[in-house]
Coordinates of C-alpha atoms in Angstrom, one line a residue:
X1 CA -7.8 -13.8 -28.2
X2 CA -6.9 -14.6 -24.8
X3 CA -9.0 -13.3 -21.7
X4 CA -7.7 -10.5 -19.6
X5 CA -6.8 -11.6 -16.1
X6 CA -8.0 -10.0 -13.1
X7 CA -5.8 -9.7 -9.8
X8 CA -8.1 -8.6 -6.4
X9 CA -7.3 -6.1 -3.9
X10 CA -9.8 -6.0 -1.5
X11 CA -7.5 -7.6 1.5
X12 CA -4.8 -5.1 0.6
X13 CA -5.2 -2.0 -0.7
X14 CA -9.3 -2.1 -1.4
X15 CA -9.5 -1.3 2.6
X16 CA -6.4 0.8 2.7
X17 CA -7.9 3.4 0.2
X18 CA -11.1 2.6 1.7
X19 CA -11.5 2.1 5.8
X20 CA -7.8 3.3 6.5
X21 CA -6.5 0.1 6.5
X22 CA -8.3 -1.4 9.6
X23 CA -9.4 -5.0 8.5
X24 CA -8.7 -7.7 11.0
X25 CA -7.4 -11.0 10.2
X26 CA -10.9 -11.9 11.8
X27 CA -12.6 -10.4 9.2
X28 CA -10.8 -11.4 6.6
X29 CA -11.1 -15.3 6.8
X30 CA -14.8 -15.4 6.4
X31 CA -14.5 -14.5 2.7
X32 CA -11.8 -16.4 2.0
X33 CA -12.9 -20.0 0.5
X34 CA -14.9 -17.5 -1.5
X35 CA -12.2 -15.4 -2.9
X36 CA -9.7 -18.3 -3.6
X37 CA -12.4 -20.4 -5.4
X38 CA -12.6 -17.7 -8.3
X39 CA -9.2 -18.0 -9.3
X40 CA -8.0 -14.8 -9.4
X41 CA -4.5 -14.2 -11.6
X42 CA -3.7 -13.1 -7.5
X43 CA -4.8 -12.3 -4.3
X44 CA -3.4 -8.8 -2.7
X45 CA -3.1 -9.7 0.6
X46 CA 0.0 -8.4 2.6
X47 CA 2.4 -5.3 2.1
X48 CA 1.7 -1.5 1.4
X49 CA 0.0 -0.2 5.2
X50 CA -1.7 -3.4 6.2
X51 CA 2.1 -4.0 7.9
X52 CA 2.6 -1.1 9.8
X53 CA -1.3 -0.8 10.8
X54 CA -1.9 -4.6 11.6
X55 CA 0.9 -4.5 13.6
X56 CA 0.5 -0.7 15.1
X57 CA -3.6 -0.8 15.1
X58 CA -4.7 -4.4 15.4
X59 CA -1.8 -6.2 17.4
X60 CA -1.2 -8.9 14.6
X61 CA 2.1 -9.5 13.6
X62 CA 2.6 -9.8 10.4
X63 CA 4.1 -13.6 9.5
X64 CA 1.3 -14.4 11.3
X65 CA -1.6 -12.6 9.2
X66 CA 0.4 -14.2 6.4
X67 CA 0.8 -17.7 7.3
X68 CA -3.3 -17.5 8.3
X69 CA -4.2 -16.2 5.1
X70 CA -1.5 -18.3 3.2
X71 CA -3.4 -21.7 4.8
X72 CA -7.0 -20.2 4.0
X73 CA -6.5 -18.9 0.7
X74 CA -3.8 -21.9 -0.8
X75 CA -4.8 -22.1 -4.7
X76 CA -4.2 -18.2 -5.1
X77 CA -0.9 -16.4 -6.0
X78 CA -0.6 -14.3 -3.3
X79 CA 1.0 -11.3 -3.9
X80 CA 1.7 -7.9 -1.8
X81 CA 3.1 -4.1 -2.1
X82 CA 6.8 -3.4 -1.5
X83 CA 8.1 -0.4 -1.4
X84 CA 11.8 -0.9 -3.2
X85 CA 14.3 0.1 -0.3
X86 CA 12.0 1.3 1.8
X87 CA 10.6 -2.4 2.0
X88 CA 6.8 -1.3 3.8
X89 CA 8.6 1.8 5.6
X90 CA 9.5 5.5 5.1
X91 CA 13.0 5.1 5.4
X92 CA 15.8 3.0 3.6
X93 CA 17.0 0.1 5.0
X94 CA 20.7 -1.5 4.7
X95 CA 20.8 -4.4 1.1
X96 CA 21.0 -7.6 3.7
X97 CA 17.7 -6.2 6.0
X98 CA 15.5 -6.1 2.3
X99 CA 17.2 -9.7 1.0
X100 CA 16.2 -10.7 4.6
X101 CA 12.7 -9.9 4.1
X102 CA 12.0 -10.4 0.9
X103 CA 13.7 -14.2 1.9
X104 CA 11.1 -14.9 4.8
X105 CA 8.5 -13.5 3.1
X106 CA 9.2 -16.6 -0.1
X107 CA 9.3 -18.6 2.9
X108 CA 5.7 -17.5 4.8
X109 CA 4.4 -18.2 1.1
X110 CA 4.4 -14.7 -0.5
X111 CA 4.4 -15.3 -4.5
X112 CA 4.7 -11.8 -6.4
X113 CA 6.6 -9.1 -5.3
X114 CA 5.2 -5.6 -6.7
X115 CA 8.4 -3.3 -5.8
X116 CA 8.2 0.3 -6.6
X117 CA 10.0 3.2 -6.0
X118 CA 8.3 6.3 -4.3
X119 CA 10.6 8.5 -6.7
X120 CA 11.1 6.3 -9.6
X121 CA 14.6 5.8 -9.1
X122 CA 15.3 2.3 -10.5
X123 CA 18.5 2.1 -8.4
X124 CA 16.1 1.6 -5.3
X125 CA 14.4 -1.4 -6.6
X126 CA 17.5 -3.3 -7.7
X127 CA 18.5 -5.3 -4.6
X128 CA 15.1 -6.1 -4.2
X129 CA 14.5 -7.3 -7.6
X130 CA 17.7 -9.5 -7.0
X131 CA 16.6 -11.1 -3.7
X132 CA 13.3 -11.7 -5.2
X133 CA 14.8 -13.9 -8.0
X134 CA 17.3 -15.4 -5.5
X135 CA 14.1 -17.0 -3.8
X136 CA 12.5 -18.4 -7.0
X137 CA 9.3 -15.9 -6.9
X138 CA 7.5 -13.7 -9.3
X139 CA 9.2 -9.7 -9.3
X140 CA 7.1 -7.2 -10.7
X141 CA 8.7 -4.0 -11.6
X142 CA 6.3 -0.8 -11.2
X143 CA 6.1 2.3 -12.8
X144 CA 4.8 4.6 -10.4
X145 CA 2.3 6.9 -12.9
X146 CA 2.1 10.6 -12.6
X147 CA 1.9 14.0 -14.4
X148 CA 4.4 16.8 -14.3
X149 CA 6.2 18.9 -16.4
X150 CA 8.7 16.6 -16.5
X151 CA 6.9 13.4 -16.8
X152 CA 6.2 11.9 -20.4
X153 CA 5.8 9.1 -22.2
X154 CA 9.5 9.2 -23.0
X155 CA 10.5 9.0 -19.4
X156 CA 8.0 6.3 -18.9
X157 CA 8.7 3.9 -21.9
X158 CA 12.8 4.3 -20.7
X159 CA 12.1 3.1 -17.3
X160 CA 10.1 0.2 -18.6
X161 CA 13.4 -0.7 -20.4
X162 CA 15.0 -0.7 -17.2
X163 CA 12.5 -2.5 -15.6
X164 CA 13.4 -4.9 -18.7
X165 CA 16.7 -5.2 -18.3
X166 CA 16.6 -6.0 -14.4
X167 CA 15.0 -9.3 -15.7
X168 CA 11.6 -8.2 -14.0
X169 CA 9.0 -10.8 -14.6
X170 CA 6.0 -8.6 -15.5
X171 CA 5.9 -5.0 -15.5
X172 CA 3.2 -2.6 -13.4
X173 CA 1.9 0.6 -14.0
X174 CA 0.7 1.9 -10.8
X175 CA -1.7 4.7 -11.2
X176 CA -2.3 5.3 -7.4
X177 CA -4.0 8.7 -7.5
X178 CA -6.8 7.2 -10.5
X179 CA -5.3 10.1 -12.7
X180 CA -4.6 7.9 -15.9
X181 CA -7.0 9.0 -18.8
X182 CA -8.0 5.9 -21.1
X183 CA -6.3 7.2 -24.1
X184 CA -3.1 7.3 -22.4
X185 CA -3.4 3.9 -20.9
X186 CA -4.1 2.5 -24.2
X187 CA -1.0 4.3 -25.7
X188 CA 1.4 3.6 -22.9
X189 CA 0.3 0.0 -22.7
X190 CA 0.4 -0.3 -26.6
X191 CA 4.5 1.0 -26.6
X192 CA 5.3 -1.3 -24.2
X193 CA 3.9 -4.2 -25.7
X194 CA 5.2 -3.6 -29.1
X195 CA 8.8 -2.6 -27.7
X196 CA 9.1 -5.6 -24.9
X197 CA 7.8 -8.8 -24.5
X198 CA 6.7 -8.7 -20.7
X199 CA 3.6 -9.4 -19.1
X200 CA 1.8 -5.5 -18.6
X201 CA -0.9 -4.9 -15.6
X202 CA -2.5 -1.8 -14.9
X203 CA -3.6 -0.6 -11.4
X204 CA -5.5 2.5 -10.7
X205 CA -8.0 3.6 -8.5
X206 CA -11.8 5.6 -8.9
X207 CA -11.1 8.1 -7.2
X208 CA -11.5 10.6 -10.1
X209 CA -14.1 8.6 -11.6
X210 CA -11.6 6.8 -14.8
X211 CA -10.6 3.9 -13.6
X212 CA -12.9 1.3 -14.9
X213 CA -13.3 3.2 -18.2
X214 CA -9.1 3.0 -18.0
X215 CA -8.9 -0.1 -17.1
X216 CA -11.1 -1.1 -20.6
X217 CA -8.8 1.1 -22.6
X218 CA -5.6 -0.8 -21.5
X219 CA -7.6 -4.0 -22.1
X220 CA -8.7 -2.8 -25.7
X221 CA -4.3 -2.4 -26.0
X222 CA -3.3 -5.5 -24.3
X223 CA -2.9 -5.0 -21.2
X224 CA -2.3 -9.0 -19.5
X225 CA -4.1 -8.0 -15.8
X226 CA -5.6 -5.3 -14.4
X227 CA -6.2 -4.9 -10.7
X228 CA -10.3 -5.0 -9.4
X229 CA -11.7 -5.1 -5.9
X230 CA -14.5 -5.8 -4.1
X231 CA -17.4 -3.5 -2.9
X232 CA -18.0 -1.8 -0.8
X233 CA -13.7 -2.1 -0.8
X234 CA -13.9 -0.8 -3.9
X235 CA -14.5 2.2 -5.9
X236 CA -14.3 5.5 -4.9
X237 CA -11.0 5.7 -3.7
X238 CA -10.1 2.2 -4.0
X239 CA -10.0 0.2 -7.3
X240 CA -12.7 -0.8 -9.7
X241 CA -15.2 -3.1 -8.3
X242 CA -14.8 -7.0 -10.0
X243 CA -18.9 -7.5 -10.7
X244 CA -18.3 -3.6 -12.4
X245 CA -15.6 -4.2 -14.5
X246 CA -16.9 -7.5 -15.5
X247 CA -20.6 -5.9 -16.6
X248 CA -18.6 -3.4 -18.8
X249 CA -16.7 -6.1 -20.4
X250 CA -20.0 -7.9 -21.6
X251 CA -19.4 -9.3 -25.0
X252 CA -16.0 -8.3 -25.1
X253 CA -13.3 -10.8 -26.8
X254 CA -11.0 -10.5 -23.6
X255 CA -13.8 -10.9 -21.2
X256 CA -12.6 -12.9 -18.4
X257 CA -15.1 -15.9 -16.3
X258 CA -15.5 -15.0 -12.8
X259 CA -19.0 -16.4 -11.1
X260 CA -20.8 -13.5 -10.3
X261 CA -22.9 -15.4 -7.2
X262 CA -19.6 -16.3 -5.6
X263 CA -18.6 -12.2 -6.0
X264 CA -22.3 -11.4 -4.9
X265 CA -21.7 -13.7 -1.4
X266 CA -18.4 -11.7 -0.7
X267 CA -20.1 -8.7 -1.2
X268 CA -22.5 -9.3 1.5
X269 CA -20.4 -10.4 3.8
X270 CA -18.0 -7.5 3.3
X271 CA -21.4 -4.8 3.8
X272 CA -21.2 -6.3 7.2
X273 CA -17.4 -5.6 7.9
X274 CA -17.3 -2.0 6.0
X275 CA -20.3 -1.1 8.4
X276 CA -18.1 -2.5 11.6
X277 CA -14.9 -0.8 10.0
X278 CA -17.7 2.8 10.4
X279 CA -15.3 4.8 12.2
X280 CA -13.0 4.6 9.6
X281 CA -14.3 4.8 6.5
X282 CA -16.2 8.1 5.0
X283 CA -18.4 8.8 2.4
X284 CA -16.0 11.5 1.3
X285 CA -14.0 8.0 0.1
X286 CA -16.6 6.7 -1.6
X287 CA -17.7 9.7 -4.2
X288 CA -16.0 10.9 -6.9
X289 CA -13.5 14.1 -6.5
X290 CA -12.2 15.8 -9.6
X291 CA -9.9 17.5 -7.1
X292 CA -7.5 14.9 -7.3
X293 CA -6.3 15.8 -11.1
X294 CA -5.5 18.6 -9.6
X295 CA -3.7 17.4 -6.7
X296 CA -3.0 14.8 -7.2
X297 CA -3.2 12.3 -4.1
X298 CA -4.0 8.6 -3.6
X299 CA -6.9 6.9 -2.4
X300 CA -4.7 5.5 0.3
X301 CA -3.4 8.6 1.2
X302 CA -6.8 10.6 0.9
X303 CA -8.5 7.5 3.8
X304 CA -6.0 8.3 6.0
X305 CA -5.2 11.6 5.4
X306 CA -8.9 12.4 7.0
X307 CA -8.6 10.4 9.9
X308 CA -5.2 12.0 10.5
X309 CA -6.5 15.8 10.0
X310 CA -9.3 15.2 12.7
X311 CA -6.9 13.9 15.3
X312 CA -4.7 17.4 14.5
X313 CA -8.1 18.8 14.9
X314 CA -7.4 20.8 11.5
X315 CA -10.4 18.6 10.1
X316 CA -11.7 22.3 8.6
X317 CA -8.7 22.9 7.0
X318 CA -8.4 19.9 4.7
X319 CA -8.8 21.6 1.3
X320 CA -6.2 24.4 2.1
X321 CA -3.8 21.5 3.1
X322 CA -5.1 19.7 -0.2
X323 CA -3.9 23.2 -2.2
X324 CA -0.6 23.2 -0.5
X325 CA 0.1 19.5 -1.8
X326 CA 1.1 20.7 -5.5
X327 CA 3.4 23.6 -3.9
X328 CA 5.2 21.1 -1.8
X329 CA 5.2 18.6 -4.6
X330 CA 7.1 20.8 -7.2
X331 CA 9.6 22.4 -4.7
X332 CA 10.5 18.7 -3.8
X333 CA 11.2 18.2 -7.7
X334 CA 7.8 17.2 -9.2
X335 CA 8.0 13.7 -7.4
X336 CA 5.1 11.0 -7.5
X337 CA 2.7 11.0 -4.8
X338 CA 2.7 6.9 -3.6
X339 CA 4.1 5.7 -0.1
X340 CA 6.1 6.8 1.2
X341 CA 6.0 10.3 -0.6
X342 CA 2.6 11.1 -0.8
X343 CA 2.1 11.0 3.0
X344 CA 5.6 13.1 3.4
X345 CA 4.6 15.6 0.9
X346 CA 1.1 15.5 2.8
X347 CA 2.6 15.8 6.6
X348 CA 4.8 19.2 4.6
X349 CA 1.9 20.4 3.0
X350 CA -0.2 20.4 6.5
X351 CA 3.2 22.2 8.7
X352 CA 3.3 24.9 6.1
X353 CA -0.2 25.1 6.5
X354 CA -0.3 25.6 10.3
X355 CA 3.2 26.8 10.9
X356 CA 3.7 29.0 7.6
X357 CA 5.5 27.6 4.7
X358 CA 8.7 25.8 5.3
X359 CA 8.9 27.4 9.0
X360 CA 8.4 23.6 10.1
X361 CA 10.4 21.3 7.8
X362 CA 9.9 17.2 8.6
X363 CA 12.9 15.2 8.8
X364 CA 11.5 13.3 5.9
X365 CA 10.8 16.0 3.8
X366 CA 14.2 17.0 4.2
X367 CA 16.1 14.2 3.6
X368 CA 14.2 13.9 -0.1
X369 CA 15.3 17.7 -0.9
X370 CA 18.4 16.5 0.1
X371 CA 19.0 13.4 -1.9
X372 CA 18.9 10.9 0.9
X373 CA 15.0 9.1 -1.2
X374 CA 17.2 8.8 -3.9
X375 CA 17.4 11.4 -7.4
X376 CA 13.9 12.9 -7.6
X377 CA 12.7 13.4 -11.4
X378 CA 13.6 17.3 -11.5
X379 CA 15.9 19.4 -9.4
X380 CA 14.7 20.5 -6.0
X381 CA 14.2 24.3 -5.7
X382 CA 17.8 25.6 -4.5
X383 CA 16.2 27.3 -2.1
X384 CA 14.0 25.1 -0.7
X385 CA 17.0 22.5 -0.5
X386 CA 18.7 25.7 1.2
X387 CA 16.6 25.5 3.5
X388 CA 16.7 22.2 4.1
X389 CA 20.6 22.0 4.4
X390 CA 20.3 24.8 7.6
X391 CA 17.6 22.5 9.1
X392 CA 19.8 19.5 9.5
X393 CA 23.2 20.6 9.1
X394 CA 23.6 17.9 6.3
X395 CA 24.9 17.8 2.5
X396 CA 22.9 16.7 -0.2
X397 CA 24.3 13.5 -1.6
X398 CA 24.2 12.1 -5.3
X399 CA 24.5 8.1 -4.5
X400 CA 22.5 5.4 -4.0
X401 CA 20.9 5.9 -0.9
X402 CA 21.5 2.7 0.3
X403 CA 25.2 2.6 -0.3
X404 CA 25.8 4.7 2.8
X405 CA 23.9 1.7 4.7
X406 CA 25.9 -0.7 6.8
X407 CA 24.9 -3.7 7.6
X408 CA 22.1 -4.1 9.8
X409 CA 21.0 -7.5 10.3
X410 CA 23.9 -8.4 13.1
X411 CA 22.7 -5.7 15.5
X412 CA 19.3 -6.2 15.2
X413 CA 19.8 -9.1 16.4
X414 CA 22.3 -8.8 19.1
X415 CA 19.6 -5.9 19.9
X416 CA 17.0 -7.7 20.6
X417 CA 18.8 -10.7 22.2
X418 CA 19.7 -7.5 24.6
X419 CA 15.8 -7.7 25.2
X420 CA 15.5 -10.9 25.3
X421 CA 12.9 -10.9 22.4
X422 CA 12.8 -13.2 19.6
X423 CA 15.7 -12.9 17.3
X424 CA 14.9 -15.1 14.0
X425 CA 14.9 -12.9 10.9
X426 CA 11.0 -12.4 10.7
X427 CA 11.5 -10.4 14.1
X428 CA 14.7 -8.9 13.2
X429 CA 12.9 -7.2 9.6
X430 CA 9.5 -5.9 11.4
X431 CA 11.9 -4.9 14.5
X432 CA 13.9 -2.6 12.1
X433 CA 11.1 -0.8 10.5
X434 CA 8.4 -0.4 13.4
X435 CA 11.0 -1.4 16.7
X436 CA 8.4 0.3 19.5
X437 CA 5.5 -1.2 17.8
X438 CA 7.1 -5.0 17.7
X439 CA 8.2 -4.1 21.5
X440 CA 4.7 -3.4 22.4
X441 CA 3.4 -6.2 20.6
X442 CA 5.3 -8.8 22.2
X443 CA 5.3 -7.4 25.8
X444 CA 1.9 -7.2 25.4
X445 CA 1.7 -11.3 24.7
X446 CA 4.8 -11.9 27.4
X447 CA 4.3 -9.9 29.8
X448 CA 7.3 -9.4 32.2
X449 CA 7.4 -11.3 35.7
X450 CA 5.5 -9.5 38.8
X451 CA 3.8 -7.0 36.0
X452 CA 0.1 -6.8 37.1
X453 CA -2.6 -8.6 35.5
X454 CA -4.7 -7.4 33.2
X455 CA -8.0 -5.9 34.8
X456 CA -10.9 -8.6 34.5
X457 CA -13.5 -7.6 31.9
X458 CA -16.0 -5.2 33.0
X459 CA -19.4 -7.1 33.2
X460 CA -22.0 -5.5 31.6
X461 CA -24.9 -3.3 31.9
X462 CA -28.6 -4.7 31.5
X463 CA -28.7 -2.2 28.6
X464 CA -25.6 -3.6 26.7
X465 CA -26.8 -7.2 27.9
X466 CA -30.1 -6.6 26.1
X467 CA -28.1 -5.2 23.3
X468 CA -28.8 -6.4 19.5
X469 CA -26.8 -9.4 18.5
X470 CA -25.4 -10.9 15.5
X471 CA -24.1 -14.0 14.2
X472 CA -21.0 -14.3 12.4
X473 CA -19.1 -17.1 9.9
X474 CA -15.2 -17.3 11.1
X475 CA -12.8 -19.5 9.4
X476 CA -10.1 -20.6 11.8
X477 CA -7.5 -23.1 10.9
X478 CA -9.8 -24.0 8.1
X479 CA -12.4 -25.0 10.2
X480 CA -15.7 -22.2 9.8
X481 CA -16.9 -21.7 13.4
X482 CA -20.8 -19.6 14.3
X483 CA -19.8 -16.9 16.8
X484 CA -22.2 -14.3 18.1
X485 CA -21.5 -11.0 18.6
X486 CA -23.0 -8.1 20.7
X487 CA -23.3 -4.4 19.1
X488 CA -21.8 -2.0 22.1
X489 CA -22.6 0.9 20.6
X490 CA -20.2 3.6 20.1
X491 CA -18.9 4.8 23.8

């Protein structure tokens, strides 16, 4: 019987779910010899947030990140998050702006592409399902997992067919809230191994407490993969943690090999970063909540959701804006809560909160009541989508979203050739989705002539100097280098 595979998470989505998505390249490269010598089925490490917030947060853009982490980790499929249409945005983007990405990204060294759909609308993940064949790499189709009145295994098992018949080369279910039971990953799993012959992974998260007892059931069906990560990246609200699953697997048929001292050095160096990454992680994270089978939001969602709430200062409202989630959730036409929907419906649920229910209505929000996400899996509330229509003056529409897209590619760059900022098509693609962000970025490493220098470093106090210290492994350009680092404190 052949072993079940694992993919790992921890440089994607283990600290998106987990420390808001914060991890440096820095902090990445000291684990990585480690990760890539346990040969992983693949390494998460681009896509999903890490994007937006490595470029937004951190200042990294994001070829870069993935041509650092391509040269440190270069025996591991690497594989990353992406979002359909959307590519690792809210909005939808024109068909040559997603073939343009998805190209550079084959180029920078990304292997498998794991495209969902927010709403489960197939039509979104078509073009980049196409470009991702074009460029010779691995397209896995995702079904985004959720429970409505509407949602059953019928609907699931037909958009595996389609995820079939668009020549997908492994199929995902994405259980992003950790709301999956075991006994209905072991049935879904089982129908669509019997029914297609396509490689099946399951990805879930803790955060209710069944993932790794999910993650055996889909095994026990046949499931090829299954996604782990590492703690403290892991659990809670992130995925399963490797030495975990591999403990509950002991003397299992489909037990895979991964050396346990190798997962027990990342671990420690990882306790190090999750404690540097402090402002940003919670221990809310790491606990199981039984709220979320009732409402239903994912671990990403939940990590950032927090942070998000405090800077509103309406941190004391967070379980009335959790409640409101379900309301806003069923008016939009019972639509899955992943990226970019789950922080849309979250950003609605926390303006009817404060303003008084649909008194505020986000551009966003709208545009899903009114078609513009694509065909949501039940019909919006008429009034609702009323509502909506004398908010923005707009008709709902029934196409493809994307078909009312003209081509963008052109103008981006004669638009930053305007600015005189680089115009090759890894700057065009991150220009489209986060333009003041790649602005900033680049200004910030050309700086225009006659702009004032950056203020020297202020020196520091005798009792920073006589701070505590540490000492720190980084890899660069595949060379390991001893740094030391002073603790500041937290001014």
């Amino acid at each position: 019987m052949k072993s079940v595979s694992f993919n790992n998470t921890v440089l994607r989505d283990g600290h998106q779910s987990l420390a808001a998505t914060r991890m440096t390249l820095a902090q990445m490269l000291p684990v990585c010899n480690l990760l890539d010598s346990l040969n992983f089925s693949a390494l998460e490490t681009w896509g999903g947030a890490t994007i937006d917030a490595g470029l937004r947060f951190l200042n990294e853009f994001p070829f870069d990140r993935l041509d650092a982490l391509k040269k440190a980790l270069p025996n591991t499929p690497h594989m990353m998050l992406l979002r359909g249409q959307n590519i690792v945005q809210y909005a939808h983007f024109a068909d040559d702006v997603v073939e343009a990405f998805i190209t550079v990204a084959a180029k920078h060294g990304m292997d498998v592409f794991r495209i969902f759909d927010a709403l489960n609308d197939t039509r979104n993940m078509e073009t980049a399902i196409r470009a991702v064949k074009k460029a010779k790499k691995h397209a896995q189709g995702v079904i985004c997992y959720t429970t409505s009145p509407v949602h059953s295994m019928e609907t699931f098992m037909k958009m595996a067919e389609n995820i079939v018949n668009m020549e997908c080369d492994s199929l995902c279910i994405k259980d992003m809230a950790g709301l999956i039971p075991p006994r209905v990953a072991f049935d879904l799993v089982s129908s669509i191994k019997k029914r297609f012959e396509i490689p099946v992974i399951v990805h879930t998260h803790e955060t209710a407490g069944l993932g790794a007892t999910t993650y055996y059931a889909a095994i026990e069906a046949g499931a090829d993969s299954v996604d782990t990560s590492i703690a403290p990246f892991a659990n809670g609200t992130g995925q399963p943690d490797t030495t975990r699953m591999l403990a509950l697997l002991e003397n299992h048929a489909r037990k895979p090999d991964y050396d346990k001292e190798t997962l027990h050095q990342i671990h420690i160096l990882l306790k190090k970063t999750y404690n540097e990454l402090s402002k940003f992680t919670s221990p809310e994270n790491e606990r199981i909540d039984n709220d979320v089978l009732t409402y239903q939001v994912p671990g990403g969602m939940l990590s950032n959701f927090r942070s998000q709430l405090k800077e509103q200062n309406m941190a004391d409202r967070f379980d009335d804006v959790l409640k409101e989630i379900p309301v806003v959730r069923k008016a939009l036409g019972w639509i899955p809560l992943v990226t970019p929907t789950s922080q849309i419906v979250g950003v609605q649920a926390m303006l009817n909160v404060k303003f008084g229910r649909w008194k505020n209505f986000s551009p966003q929000a709208i545009d899903i009541a009114l078609g513009f996400y694509g065909q949501t899996p039940a019909p919006v509330d008429p009034e609702v989508k009323k509502i909506a229509m004398e908010f923005s003056g707009k008709d709902p529409i029934n196409c493809r979203p994307a078909d009312l897209k003209s081509p963008q590619m052109q103008s981006l760059r004669q638009e930053l050739a305007s600015k005189n900022l680089p115009q090759q098509d890894e700057h065009c693609v991150i220009y489209a989705m986060f333009p003041q962000e790649f602005e900033k970025h680049f200004q910030s490493k050309n700086p225009p002539p006659g702009s004032p220098p950056l203020p020297a470093p202020t020196p520091l106090s005798p009792a920073i100097a006589a701070s505590k210290t540490k000492t720190l492994a980084l890899t660069i350009n595949g060379k390991q280098h001893l740094v030391t680092v002073q603790e500041l404190g937290n001014s």
